[in-house]
CSV table of N, CA, C and O in Angstrom, one decimal:
chain,number,residue,atom,x,y,z
A,1,GLU,N,40.0,-2.4,53.9
A,1,GLU,CA,39.7,-3.3,52.7
A,1,GLU,C,38.3,-3.9,53.0
A,1,GLU,O,38.0,-4.4,54.0
A,2,MET,N,37.5,-3.8,51.9
A,2,MET,CA,36.1,-4.3,52.0
A,2,MET,C,36.1,-5.8,51.7
A,2,MET,O,36.9,-6.3,50.9
A,3,SER,N,35.2,-6.5,52.4
A,3,SER,CA,35.1,-7.9,52.1
A,3,SER,C,34.3,-8.1,50.8
A,3,SER,O,33.6,-7.2,50.4
A,4,GLY,N,34.4,-9.3,50.2
A,4,GLY,CA,33.7,-9.6,49.0
A,4,GLY,C,32.2,-9.4,49.1
A,4,GLY,O,31.6,-8.8,48.2
A,5,GLY,N,31.6,-9.8,50.2
A,5,GLY,CA,30.2,-9.6,50.3
A,5,GLY,C,29.7,-8.2,50.4
A,5,GLY,O,28.7,-7.8,49.8
A,6,ALA,N,30.5,-7.3,51.1
A,6,ALA,CA,30.1,-5.9,51.2
A,6,ALA,C,30.2,-5.2,49.8
A,6,ALA,O,29.3,-4.4,49.5
A,7,SER,N,31.2,-5.5,49.0
A,7,SER,CA,31.4,-4.9,47.7
A,7,SER,C,30.3,-5.3,46.8
A,7,SER,O,29.8,-4.6,46.0
A,8,LYS,N,29.9,-6.6,46.9
A,8,LYS,CA,28.8,-7.1,46.1
A,8,LYS,C,27.5,-6.4,46.4
A,8,LYS,O,26.7,-6.1,45.6
A,9,MET,N,27.2,-6.2,47.7
A,9,MET,CA,26.0,-5.4,48.1
A,9,MET,C,26.1,-4.0,47.6
A,9,MET,O,25.0,-3.5,47.2
A,10,GLY,N,27.2,-3.4,47.6
A,10,GLY,CA,27.4,-2.1,47.1
A,10,GLY,C,27.0,-2.0,45.6
A,10,GLY,O,26.3,-1.1,45.1
A,11,LYS,N,27.5,-3.0,44.8
A,11,LYS,CA,27.2,-3.1,43.4
A,11,LYS,C,25.7,-3.3,43.2
A,11,LYS,O,25.1,-2.7,42.3
A,12,LEU,N,25.1,-4.2,44.0
A,12,LEU,CA,23.7,-4.4,43.9
A,12,LEU,C,22.9,-3.2,44.2
A,12,LEU,O,22.0,-2.8,43.5
A,13,LYS,N,23.3,-2.4,45.2
A,13,LYS,CA,22.7,-1.2,45.5
A,13,LYS,C,22.8,-0.2,44.4
A,13,LYS,O,21.8,0.5,44.0
A,14,ASP,N,23.9,-0.1,43.7
A,14,ASP,CA,24.1,0.8,42.6
A,14,ASP,C,23.2,0.4,41.4
A,14,ASP,O,22.6,1.2,40.8
A,15,ILE,N,23.1,-0.9,41.2
A,15,ILE,CA,22.2,-1.4,40.1
A,15,ILE,C,20.8,-1.1,40.4
A,15,ILE,O,20.1,-0.6,39.5
A,16,VAL,N,20.3,-1.3,41.6
A,16,VAL,CA,18.9,-1.1,42.0
A,16,VAL,C,18.6,0.4,41.9
A,16,VAL,O,17.5,0.8,41.5
A,17,SER,N,19.6,1.2,42.4
A,17,SER,CA,19.3,2.7,42.4
A,17,SER,C,19.5,3.4,41.1
A,17,SER,O,19.1,4.6,41.0
A,18,ASP,N,20.0,2.7,40.1
A,18,ASP,CA,20.2,3.4,38.8
A,18,ASP,C,18.8,3.6,38.2
A,18,ASP,O,18.0,2.7,38.0
A,19,PRO,N,18.5,4.9,37.8
A,19,PRO,CA,17.2,5.2,37.3
A,19,PRO,C,16.9,4.4,36.0
A,19,PRO,O,15.7,4.1,35.7
A,20,GLY,N,17.9,4.1,35.2
A,20,GLY,CA,17.6,3.3,34.0
A,20,GLY,C,17.1,1.9,34.3
A,20,GLY,O,16.5,1.3,33.4
A,21,ASN,N,17.4,1.4,35.5
A,21,ASN,CA,17.0,0.1,35.8
A,21,ASN,C,15.7,0.0,36.6
A,21,ASN,O,15.2,-1.0,36.9
A,22,ARG,N,15.1,1.2,36.8
A,22,ARG,CA,13.8,1.3,37.6
A,22,ARG,C,12.7,0.4,37.1
A,22,ARG,O,12.1,-0.3,37.9
A,23,PRO,N,12.4,0.4,35.8
A,23,PRO,CA,11.4,-0.5,35.3
A,23,PRO,C,11.6,-2.0,35.6
A,23,PRO,O,10.7,-2.7,36.0
A,24,ALA,N,12.8,-2.4,35.4
A,24,ALA,CA,13.2,-3.8,35.6
A,24,ALA,C,13.1,-4.2,37.1
A,24,ALA,O,12.6,-5.2,37.4
A,25,VAL,N,13.6,-3.2,37.9
A,25,VAL,CA,13.6,-3.5,39.4
A,25,VAL,C,12.1,-3.5,39.9
A,25,VAL,O,11.8,-4.4,40.7
A,26,SER,N,11.3,-2.6,39.4
A,26,SER,CA,9.9,-2.6,39.8
A,26,SER,C,9.2,-3.9,39.4
A,26,SER,O,8.4,-4.5,40.1
A,27,LEU,N,9.5,-4.3,38.1
A,27,LEU,CA,8.8,-5.6,37.6
A,27,LEU,C,9.3,-6.7,38.5
A,27,LEU,O,8.4,-7.6,38.9
A,28,LEU,N,10.5,-6.8,38.8
A,28,LEU,CA,11.0,-7.9,39.7
A,28,LEU,C,10.4,-7.8,41.1
A,28,LEU,O,10.0,-8.9,41.6
A,29,ALA,N,10.2,-6.6,41.6
A,29,ALA,CA,9.6,-6.5,42.9
A,29,ALA,C,8.1,-7.0,42.9
A,29,ALA,O,7.7,-7.8,43.7
A,30,TYR,N,7.4,-6.5,41.9
A,30,TYR,CA,6.0,-6.9,41.7
A,30,TYR,C,5.9,-8.4,41.5
A,30,TYR,O,5.0,-9.1,42.1
A,31,SER,N,6.7,-9.0,40.7
A,31,SER,CA,6.7,-10.4,40.4
A,31,SER,C,7.0,-11.2,41.7
A,31,SER,O,6.4,-12.2,41.9
A,32,SER,N,7.9,-10.7,42.5
A,32,SER,CA,8.3,-11.4,43.7
A,32,SER,C,7.1,-11.4,44.7
A,32,SER,O,6.8,-12.4,45.3
A,33,ILE,N,6.5,-10.3,44.8
A,33,ILE,CA,5.3,-10.2,45.6
A,33,ILE,C,4.2,-11.1,45.1
A,33,ILE,O,3.6,-11.9,45.9
A,34,ALA,N,4.0,-11.1,43.8
A,34,ALA,CA,3.0,-12.0,43.2
A,34,ALA,C,3.3,-13.5,43.4
A,34,ALA,O,2.4,-14.3,43.6
A,35,MET,N,4.6,-13.8,43.4
A,35,MET,CA,5.0,-15.2,43.6
A,35,MET,C,4.6,-15.7,45.0
A,35,MET,O,4.4,-16.9,45.2
A,36,ALA,N,4.5,-14.8,46.0
A,36,ALA,CA,4.1,-15.2,47.3
A,36,ALA,C,2.5,-15.1,47.5
A,36,ALA,O,1.9,-16.0,48.0
A,37,VAL,N,1.9,-14.0,47.0
A,37,VAL,CA,0.5,-13.8,47.3
A,37,VAL,C,-0.4,-14.6,46.4
A,37,VAL,O,-1.4,-15.2,46.9
A,38,VAL,N,-0.2,-14.7,45.1
A,38,VAL,CA,-1.1,-15.3,44.2
A,38,VAL,C,-1.3,-16.8,44.5
A,38,VAL,O,-2.5,-17.2,44.6
A,39,PRO,N,-0.2,-17.6,44.6
A,39,PRO,CA,-0.5,-19.0,44.8
A,39,PRO,C,-1.2,-19.3,46.2
A,39,PRO,O,-2.0,-20.2,46.2
A,40,LEU,N,-0.8,-18.5,47.2
A,40,LEU,CA,-1.5,-18.7,48.5
A,40,LEU,C,-2.9,-18.3,48.4
A,40,LEU,O,-3.8,-19.0,48.9
A,41,GLY,N,-3.2,-17.2,47.7
A,41,GLY,CA,-4.6,-16.8,47.5
A,41,GLY,C,-5.4,-17.8,46.8
A,41,GLY,O,-6.5,-18.2,47.1
A,42,VAL,N,-4.8,-18.4,45.7
A,42,VAL,CA,-5.5,-19.4,44.9
A,42,VAL,C,-5.7,-20.7,45.7
A,42,VAL,O,-6.8,-21.2,45.7
A,43,TYR,N,-4.7,-21.1,46.5
A,43,TYR,CA,-4.8,-22.3,47.3
A,43,TYR,C,-6.0,-22.1,48.3
A,43,TYR,O,-6.9,-23.0,48.3
A,44,PHE,N,-6.0,-21.1,49.0
A,44,PHE,CA,-7.0,-20.9,50.1
A,44,PHE,C,-8.4,-20.6,49.5
A,44,PHE,O,-9.4,-21.1,50.0
A,45,ALA,N,-8.5,-19.9,48.3
A,45,ALA,CA,-9.7,-19.7,47.7
A,45,ALA,C,-10.3,-21.1,47.2
A,45,ALA,O,-11.5,-21.3,47.4
A,46,CYS,N,-9.4,-21.9,46.6
A,46,CYS,CA,-9.9,-23.2,46.1
A,46,CYS,C,-10.3,-24.1,47.3
A,46,CYS,O,-11.3,-24.7,47.3
A,47,PHE,N,-9.5,-24.1,48.3
A,47,PHE,CA,-9.7,-25.0,49.5
A,47,PHE,C,-11.0,-24.7,50.2
A,47,PHE,O,-11.8,-25.5,50.5
A,48,HIS,N,-11.3,-23.4,50.4
A,48,HIS,CA,-12.4,-23.0,51.2
A,48,HIS,C,-13.7,-22.7,50.3
A,48,HIS,O,-14.8,-22.9,50.8
A,49,VAL,N,-13.5,-22.2,49.1
A,49,VAL,CA,-14.6,-21.7,48.3
A,49,VAL,C,-15.0,-22.7,47.2
A,49,VAL,O,-16.1,-23.2,47.1
A,50,VAL,N,-14.0,-23.0,46.3
A,50,VAL,CA,-14.3,-23.8,45.1
A,50,VAL,C,-14.6,-25.3,45.5
A,50,VAL,O,-15.5,-25.9,45.1
A,51,PHE,N,-13.7,-25.8,46.4
A,51,PHE,CA,-13.8,-27.2,46.8
A,51,PHE,C,-14.4,-27.4,48.2
A,51,PHE,O,-14.5,-28.5,48.7
A,52,GLY,N,-14.8,-26.3,48.8
A,52,GLY,CA,-15.4,-26.4,50.2
A,52,GLY,C,-16.9,-26.8,50.1
A,52,GLY,O,-17.5,-27.0,49.1
A,53,GLN,N,-17.5,-26.8,51.3
A,53,GLN,CA,-18.9,-27.2,51.4
A,53,GLN,C,-19.7,-26.1,50.7
A,53,GLN,O,-19.6,-24.9,50.9
A,54,GLY,N,-20.6,-26.6,49.7
A,54,GLY,CA,-21.4,-25.7,48.9
A,54,GLY,C,-20.7,-25.1,47.8
A,54,GLY,O,-21.2,-24.2,47.2
A,55,GLY,N,-19.4,-25.5,47.6
A,55,GLY,CA,-18.6,-24.9,46.5
A,55,GLY,C,-19.0,-25.4,45.1
A,55,GLY,O,-19.9,-26.2,45.0
A,56,LEU,N,-18.3,-25.0,44.1
A,56,LEU,CA,-18.5,-25.5,42.8
A,56,LEU,C,-18.4,-27.0,42.7
A,56,LEU,O,-19.3,-27.7,42.1
A,57,ILE,N,-17.4,-27.6,43.3
A,57,ILE,CA,-17.2,-29.0,43.4
A,57,ILE,C,-17.0,-29.3,44.9
A,57,ILE,O,-16.0,-28.9,45.5
A,58,ASP,N,-18.0,-29.9,45.5
A,58,ASP,CA,-18.0,-30.1,47.0
A,58,ASP,C,-17.1,-31.3,47.4
A,58,ASP,O,-17.5,-32.5,47.2
A,59,TYR,N,-15.9,-31.0,47.9
A,59,TYR,CA,-15.0,-32.1,48.4
A,59,TYR,C,-14.9,-31.9,49.9
A,59,TYR,O,-13.9,-32.3,50.5
A,60,SER,N,-15.9,-31.4,50.6
A,60,SER,CA,-15.8,-31.1,52.0
A,60,SER,C,-15.6,-32.4,52.8
A,60,SER,O,-15.1,-32.3,53.9
A,61,ASN,N,-16.1,-33.5,52.3
A,61,ASN,CA,-15.9,-34.8,53.0
A,61,ASN,C,-14.6,-35.5,52.7
A,61,ASN,O,-14.3,-36.5,53.3
A,62,ASP,N,-13.9,-35.0,51.7
A,62,ASP,CA,-12.7,-35.7,51.2
A,62,ASP,C,-11.5,-34.7,51.3
A,62,ASP,O,-11.2,-34.0,50.3
A,63,VAL,N,-10.9,-34.6,52.4
A,63,VAL,CA,-9.8,-33.6,52.6
A,63,VAL,C,-8.6,-33.8,51.7
A,63,VAL,O,-8.0,-32.9,51.2
A,64,ASN,N,-8.3,-35.1,51.4
A,64,ASN,CA,-7.2,-35.4,50.5
A,64,ASN,C,-7.4,-34.8,49.1
A,64,ASN,O,-6.5,-34.1,48.6
A,65,SER,N,-8.5,-35.0,48.6
A,65,SER,CA,-8.8,-34.5,47.2
A,65,SER,C,-8.9,-33.0,47.3
A,65,SER,O,-8.4,-32.3,46.4
A,66,ARG,N,-9.5,-32.5,48.3
A,66,ARG,CA,-9.6,-31.0,48.4
A,66,ARG,C,-8.3,-30.4,48.5
A,66,ARG,O,-8.0,-29.4,47.8
A,67,THR,N,-7.3,-30.9,49.3
A,67,THR,CA,-6.0,-30.4,49.4
A,67,THR,C,-5.2,-30.5,48.1
A,67,THR,O,-4.6,-29.6,47.7
A,68,ASN,N,-5.3,-31.7,47.5
A,68,ASN,CA,-4.6,-32.0,46.3
A,68,ASN,C,-5.0,-31.0,45.1
A,68,ASN,O,-4.1,-30.4,44.5
A,69,TYR,N,-6.3,-30.9,44.9
A,69,TYR,CA,-6.8,-30.1,43.8
A,69,TYR,C,-6.5,-28.6,44.1
A,69,TYR,O,-6.1,-27.8,43.2
A,70,SER,N,-6.5,-28.2,45.3
A,70,SER,CA,-6.2,-26.8,45.7
A,70,SER,C,-4.7,-26.6,45.4
A,70,SER,O,-4.3,-25.5,44.9
A,71,ALA,N,-3.8,-27.5,45.8
A,71,ALA,CA,-2.4,-27.4,45.6
A,71,ALA,C,-2.1,-27.4,44.1
A,71,ALA,O,-1.2,-26.6,43.6
A,72,ILE,N,-2.7,-28.2,43.3
A,72,ILE,CA,-2.5,-28.2,41.8
A,72,ILE,C,-2.9,-26.8,41.3
A,72,ILE,O,-2.2,-26.3,40.4
A,73,ALA,N,-4.0,-26.2,41.7
A,73,ALA,CA,-4.4,-24.9,41.3
A,73,ALA,C,-3.3,-23.9,41.6
A,73,ALA,O,-3.0,-23.0,40.9
A,74,ALA,N,-2.7,-24.0,42.8
A,74,ALA,CA,-1.7,-23.1,43.3
A,74,ALA,C,-0.4,-23.2,42.4
A,74,ALA,O,0.2,-22.2,42.1
A,75,VAL,N,-0.1,-24.4,42.0
A,75,VAL,CA,1.1,-24.7,41.2
A,75,VAL,C,0.8,-24.1,39.8
A,75,VAL,O,1.7,-23.4,39.2
A,76,VAL,N,-0.4,-24.2,39.3
A,76,VAL,CA,-0.8,-23.6,38.0
A,76,VAL,C,-0.6,-22.1,38.1
A,76,VAL,O,-0.1,-21.4,37.2
A,77,ALA,N,-1.1,-21.5,39.2
A,77,ALA,CA,-1.0,-20.1,39.5
A,77,ALA,C,0.5,-19.6,39.5
A,77,ALA,O,0.8,-18.6,38.9
A,78,VAL,N,1.4,-20.4,40.0
A,78,VAL,CA,2.8,-20.1,40.0
A,78,VAL,C,3.3,-20.0,38.6
A,78,VAL,O,4.0,-19.1,38.2
A,79,GLN,N,2.9,-21.0,37.8
A,79,GLN,CA,3.3,-21.0,36.4
A,79,GLN,C,2.8,-19.8,35.6
A,79,GLN,O,3.5,-19.2,34.8
A,80,LEU,N,1.6,-19.4,35.9
A,80,LEU,CA,1.0,-18.2,35.3
A,80,LEU,C,1.8,-16.9,35.7
A,80,LEU,O,2.0,-16.0,34.9
A,81,VAL,N,2.2,-16.8,37.0
A,81,VAL,CA,2.9,-15.7,37.4
A,81,VAL,C,4.3,-15.6,36.7
A,81,VAL,O,4.7,-14.6,36.2
A,82,ILE,N,5.0,-16.8,36.6
A,82,ILE,CA,6.2,-16.8,35.9
A,82,ILE,C,6.1,-16.4,34.4
A,82,ILE,O,6.9,-15.6,33.9
A,83,ALA,N,5.1,-17.0,33.8
A,83,ALA,CA,4.9,-16.7,32.4
A,83,ALA,C,4.6,-15.2,32.2
A,83,ALA,O,5.1,-14.6,31.2
A,84,THR,N,3.8,-14.6,33.1
A,84,THR,CA,3.5,-13.2,33.0
A,84,THR,C,4.7,-12.4,33.2
A,84,THR,O,4.9,-11.4,32.4
A,85,HIS,N,5.6,-12.7,34.1
A,85,HIS,CA,6.8,-12.0,34.3
A,85,HIS,C,7.7,-12.0,33.1
A,85,HIS,O,8.2,-11.0,32.7
A,86,VAL,N,7.8,-13.2,32.5
A,86,VAL,CA,8.7,-13.4,31.3
A,86,VAL,C,8.1,-12.5,30.1
A,86,VAL,O,8.9,-11.8,29.5
A,87,VAL,N,6.8,-12.6,29.9
A,87,VAL,CA,6.2,-11.8,28.8
A,87,VAL,C,6.4,-10.3,29.0
A,87,VAL,O,6.8,-9.6,28.1
A,88,LEU,N,6.2,-9.8,30.3
A,88,LEU,CA,6.3,-8.4,30.6
A,88,LEU,C,7.8,-8.0,30.5
A,88,LEU,O,8.1,-6.9,30.0
A,89,ALA,N,8.7,-8.8,30.9
A,89,ALA,CA,10.1,-8.5,30.8
A,89,ALA,C,10.5,-8.4,29.3
A,89,ALA,O,11.3,-7.4,28.9
A,90,PHE,N,10.1,-9.3,28.4
A,90,PHE,CA,10.4,-9.2,27.0
A,90,PHE,C,9.8,-7.9,26.4
A,90,PHE,O,10.4,-7.3,25.6
A,91,ARG,N,8.5,-7.6,26.8
A,91,ARG,CA,7.9,-6.4,26.3
A,91,ARG,C,8.7,-5.2,26.7
A,91,ARG,O,8.8,-4.2,25.9
A,92,GLN,N,9.2,-5.2,27.9
A,92,GLN,CA,10.0,-4.0,28.4
A,92,GLN,C,11.2,-3.9,27.6
A,92,GLN,O,11.6,-2.8,27.2
A,93,ASP,N,11.9,-5.0,27.3
A,93,ASP,CA,13.1,-5.0,26.5
A,93,ASP,C,12.8,-4.5,25.1
A,93,ASP,O,13.5,-3.6,24.5
A,94,ASP,N,11.7,-4.9,24.5
A,94,ASP,CA,11.3,-4.5,23.1
A,94,ASP,C,11.1,-3.0,23.1
A,94,ASP,O,11.5,-2.3,22.2
A,95,ALA,N,10.4,-2.5,24.1
A,95,ALA,CA,10.1,-1.0,24.2
A,95,ALA,C,11.4,-0.3,24.3
A,95,ALA,O,11.6,0.8,23.7
A,96,GLU,N,12.4,-0.8,25.1
A,96,GLU,CA,13.7,-0.2,25.3
A,96,GLU,C,14.5,-0.1,24.0
A,96,GLU,O,15.0,0.9,23.7
A,97,PHE,N,14.5,-1.2,23.3
A,97,PHE,CA,15.2,-1.3,22.0
A,97,PHE,C,14.6,-0.3,21.0
A,97,PHE,O,15.3,0.4,20.3
A,98,ALA,N,13.3,-0.2,21.0
A,98,ALA,CA,12.6,0.7,20.0
A,98,ALA,C,13.0,2.1,20.4
A,98,ALA,O,13.2,2.9,19.5
A,99,ARG,N,13.0,2.5,21.7
A,99,ARG,CA,13.3,3.8,22.1
A,99,ARG,C,14.8,4.1,21.7
A,99,ARG,O,15.1,5.2,21.2
A,100,GLU,N,15.7,3.2,21.9
A,100,GLU,CA,17.1,3.4,21.6
A,100,GLU,C,17.3,3.6,20.0
A,100,GLU,O,18.0,4.4,19.6
A,101,ALA,N,16.5,2.8,19.3
A,101,ALA,CA,16.6,2.9,17.8
A,101,ALA,C,16.1,4.2,17.3
A,101,ALA,O,16.7,4.9,16.4
A,102,ALA,N,15.0,4.7,18.0
A,102,ALA,CA,14.5,6.0,17.6
A,102,ALA,C,15.5,7.2,17.9
A,102,ALA,O,15.6,8.1,17.2
A,103,GLU,N,16.2,7.0,19.1
A,103,GLU,CA,17.2,8.0,19.4
A,103,GLU,C,18.3,8.0,18.5
A,103,GLU,O,18.8,9.1,18.1
A,104,LYS,N,18.8,6.8,18.0
A,104,LYS,CA,19.9,6.7,17.1
A,104,LYS,C,19.5,7.4,15.8
A,104,LYS,O,20.3,8.1,15.1
A,105,LYS,N,18.3,7.2,15.3
A,105,LYS,CA,17.8,7.7,14.1
A,105,LYS,C,17.8,9.2,14.2
A,105,LYS,O,18.1,9.9,13.2
A,106,LYS,N,17.3,9.8,15.3
A,106,LYS,CA,17.3,11.2,15.6
A,106,LYS,C,18.7,11.8,15.5
A,106,LYS,O,18.8,12.9,15.0
A,107,ASP,N,19.7,11.1,16.0
A,107,ASP,CA,21.0,11.6,16.1
A,107,ASP,C,21.7,11.7,14.7
A,107,ASP,O,22.6,12.5,14.6
A,108,ARG,N,21.2,11.0,13.7
A,108,ARG,CA,21.9,11.0,12.4
A,108,ARG,C,21.7,12.3,11.7
A,108,ARG,O,20.8,13.1,11.8
């Protein structure tokens, strides 16, 4: 007898390996990677380049402001990653529905 956790992993494996789910799974993977990489990149770019010494706005003498503004930029970046994921997921769904409608029309 399989434990509940093992059977759930099996179902998850089936869902991920289903070729019909490949676009959704790849979008989720890319979005997950972006959720880690983009905010960190934005934070460090802002901290060292934008608000660093000789940057667009020089906060090199004020570490609190430099940290806060860099963190705010990273939070905005997270929101943009989420919004991009949602838009792309809806576009993917729309394309899928259009494809299914075209196939139904063909079958008539």
